[in-house]
Amino acid sequence: MSETKKTNIILFSGDYDKAMAAYIIANGAAAYDHEVTIFHTFWGLNALRKEENIQVKKSFVEKMFGKMMPRGANKMGISKMNFAGFGPKMIKDVMKKHNAMPLPDLIEMAQEQEINLVACTMTMDLLGLQKEELLDEIEYAGVAAYLADAEEGNVNLFI
Amino acid sequence: MSETKKTNIILFSGDYDKAMAAYIIANGAAAYDHEVTIFHTFWGLNALRKEENIQVKKSFVEKMFGKMMPRGANKMGISKMNFAGFGPKMIKDVMKKHNAMPLPDLIEMAQEQEINLVACTMTMDLLGLQKEELLDEIEYAGVAAYLADAEEGNVNLFI
Amino acid sequence: MSETKKTNIILFSGDYDKAMAAYIIANGAAAYDHEVTIFHTFWGLNALRKEENIQVKKSFVEKMFGKMMPRGANKMGISKMNFAGFGPKMIKDVMKKHNAMPLPDLIEMAQEQEINLVACTMTMDLLGLQKEELLDEIEYAGVAAYLADAEEGNVNLFI
């Protein structure tokens, strides 16, 4: 087959290390000419948040969600942080030492490689996140769009 | 290809939000005429438990498992509850406000759409769960049945 | 199609129960003549660590990682241990009672069935793990090798 291969990743997790894994696989697949989509849902949406505090009109509960969730990739925690006792800082130090790309750089690279970064509109609604708060040049879609991609996908992952 | 597309989801997680994601994808896929199976294993079995306390003969350890695990979808916790400090109640309030279907309704919808809800017999054994304790009209199978479905699947996810 | 079916599992998680699920699916798929690969990355690498303390030269931070992470499959924790209050010991007791294979035996069986056990070299680097510390007869590769397998895979899972 000479068709373009397709990789579709659902990023559900809001953990720094899991998001790193998602973006490393996605960037790898794009480098091998796959058509790649990362569908950000639930806590995975936090990877797409802008770092600065954007003023938008929100209800009280939406404001609370907004404050409690990390604002952008750089603020996300590690899935094993509490279990093993080391924090995001330690892993970021190690990454720096090994010249591994931090998550915000991996996301920028994904955009340069024209990976489709999609924000799930249903969970944006639930968590009270608005387009102004998310990175520019991302797409907005729901589960129907995900399924249309995934049913043609060669590599489908839920992270 | 005019063949029916197949979506197979392993629901391993016992988190309310992850189970919601599983059931939203499953219901979406069924609406697009996929043949859909959710294979519930380990903590994912809790989504299939009846709410009421069913009297069955159990060993001491099985009774302990039975008490410690949530009895049914409505009792399940949120994967990020401790991390971000907000509880299941808060997310359920938001869902209500947005008219999003709570998990028990998503499960009922899945049954109406004839999604195959399968309970993993091996982990039922391990956790001491018996058929009487689980919802009616679900199927019972092991890893061999899962693999037979998955090897023909278009969308395979582990949640 | 008479082609060999392929199952590719990314084991990212360092939880005993999730690793068990990965190895049960993998061993099942191998029994059904799939070509099976488990790609161990991040905390999933701990499943491949030898139990004994291997003396290798490490930096201070690498030594800390080495001490904090579980040394081998038998030392890994359970994903739901803190949530529900029961520990690895309890689940291992139940497994013994039901003659379910503990994780180290599942890994041994995977090696006997010629499942490809791959360690992700990039995360070995990050976590300061060296080949001497991991089981014998495993392979070493990066994301490119994973993608080459996965794009031909029938069952691709991220666990």
CSV table of N, CA, C and O in Angstrom, one decimal, chain B residues 53-64 66 124-125 127-133, chain C residues 97-98:
chain,number,residue,atom,x,y,z
B,53,ASN,N,-26.7,-4.2,47.5
B,53,ASN,CA,-25.8,-5.2,48.1
B,53,ASN,C,-26.4,-6.6,47.8
B,53,ASN,O,-27.5,-6.9,48.4
B,54,ILE,N,-25.8,-7.4,47.0
B,54,ILE,CA,-26.3,-8.7,46.6
B,54,ILE,C,-25.7,-9.7,47.6
B,54,ILE,O,-24.5,-9.7,47.8
B,55,GLN,N,-26.5,-10.6,48.2
B,55,GLN,CA,-26.0,-11.6,49.1
B,55,GLN,C,-25.5,-12.8,48.3
B,55,GLN,O,-26.3,-13.5,47.8
B,56,VAL,N,-24.2,-13.0,48.3
B,56,VAL,CA,-23.6,-14.2,47.7
B,56,VAL,C,-22.5,-14.7,48.7
B,56,VAL,O,-22.0,-13.9,49.5
B,57,LYS,N,-22.2,-16.0,48.6
B,57,LYS,CA,-21.3,-16.6,49.5
B,57,LYS,C,-19.9,-16.2,49.0
B,57,LYS,O,-19.5,-16.3,47.9
B,58,LYS,N,-19.1,-15.6,50.0
B,58,LYS,CA,-17.8,-15.2,49.6
B,58,LYS,C,-16.8,-15.5,50.8
B,58,LYS,O,-17.2,-15.6,51.9
B,59,SER,N,-15.5,-15.6,50.4
B,59,SER,CA,-14.5,-15.8,51.4
B,59,SER,C,-14.3,-14.4,52.1
B,59,SER,O,-14.8,-13.4,51.6
B,60,PHE,N,-13.5,-14.4,53.2
B,60,PHE,CA,-13.2,-13.2,53.9
B,60,PHE,C,-12.6,-12.1,53.0
B,60,PHE,O,-13.0,-11.0,53.0
B,61,VAL,N,-11.6,-12.5,52.2
B,61,VAL,CA,-10.9,-11.6,51.4
B,61,VAL,C,-11.8,-11.0,50.3
B,61,VAL,O,-11.8,-9.9,50.0
B,62,GLU,N,-12.6,-11.9,49.7
B,62,GLU,CA,-13.5,-11.5,48.7
B,62,GLU,C,-14.5,-10.5,49.2
B,62,GLU,O,-14.9,-9.5,48.5
B,63,LYS,N,-14.9,-10.7,50.5
B,63,LYS,CA,-15.9,-9.7,51.1
B,63,LYS,C,-15.2,-8.4,51.2
B,63,LYS,O,-15.8,-7.3,51.0
B,64,MET,N,-13.9,-8.4,51.6
B,64,MET,CA,-13.2,-7.2,51.8
B,64,MET,C,-13.1,-6.4,50.4
B,64,MET,O,-13.3,-5.2,50.4
B,66,GLY,N,-15.0,-6.7,48.0
B,66,GLY,CA,-16.4,-6.3,47.7
B,66,GLY,C,-16.8,-5.0,48.4
B,66,GLY,O,-17.4,-4.1,47.8
B,124,MET,N,-12.9,-11.3,37.4
B,124,MET,CA,-14.0,-11.5,38.4
B,124,MET,C,-13.7,-12.5,39.4
B,124,MET,O,-13.9,-12.3,40.6
B,125,ASP,N,-13.0,-13.6,39.0
B,125,ASP,CA,-12.6,-14.6,39.9
B,125,ASP,C,-11.6,-14.1,40.9
B,125,ASP,O,-11.7,-14.3,42.1
B,127,LEU,N,-11.1,-11.0,41.9
B,127,LEU,CA,-11.7,-10.0,42.8
B,127,LEU,C,-12.9,-10.5,43.6
B,127,LEU,O,-13.5,-9.8,44.4
B,128,GLY,N,-13.3,-11.8,43.3
B,128,GLY,CA,-14.4,-12.4,44.0
B,128,GLY,C,-15.7,-11.8,43.6
B,128,GLY,O,-16.7,-11.8,44.4
B,129,LEU,N,-15.9,-11.3,42.4
B,129,LEU,CA,-17.2,-10.8,41.9
B,129,LEU,C,-18.0,-11.9,41.3
B,129,LEU,O,-17.4,-12.7,40.5
B,130,GLN,N,-19.2,-12.0,41.6
B,130,GLN,CA,-20.1,-13.1,41.0
B,130,GLN,C,-21.1,-12.5,40.1
B,130,GLN,O,-21.5,-11.3,40.2
B,131,LYS,N,-21.6,-13.3,39.2
B,131,LYS,CA,-22.6,-12.8,38.1
B,131,LYS,C,-23.8,-12.1,38.7
B,131,LYS,O,-24.3,-11.1,38.2
B,132,GLU,N,-24.3,-12.6,39.9
B,132,GLU,CA,-25.4,-12.0,40.5
B,132,GLU,C,-25.2,-10.6,40.9
B,132,GLU,O,-26.1,-9.8,41.0
B,133,GLU,N,-23.9,-10.2,41.1
B,133,GLU,CA,-23.6,-8.8,41.5
B,133,GLU,C,-23.5,-7.8,40.4
B,133,GLU,O,-23.4,-6.6,40.6
C,97,LYS,N,-4.1,-18.0,45.6
C,97,LYS,CA,-5.3,-18.8,46.0
C,97,LYS,C,-6.0,-19.3,44.7
C,97,LYS,O,-6.4,-20.4,44.6
C,98,HIS,N,-6.0,-18.4,43.7
C,98,HIS,CA,-6.7,-18.7,42.4
C,98,HIS,C,-5.7,-19.3,41.4
C,98,HIS,O,-6.0,-19.4,40.2
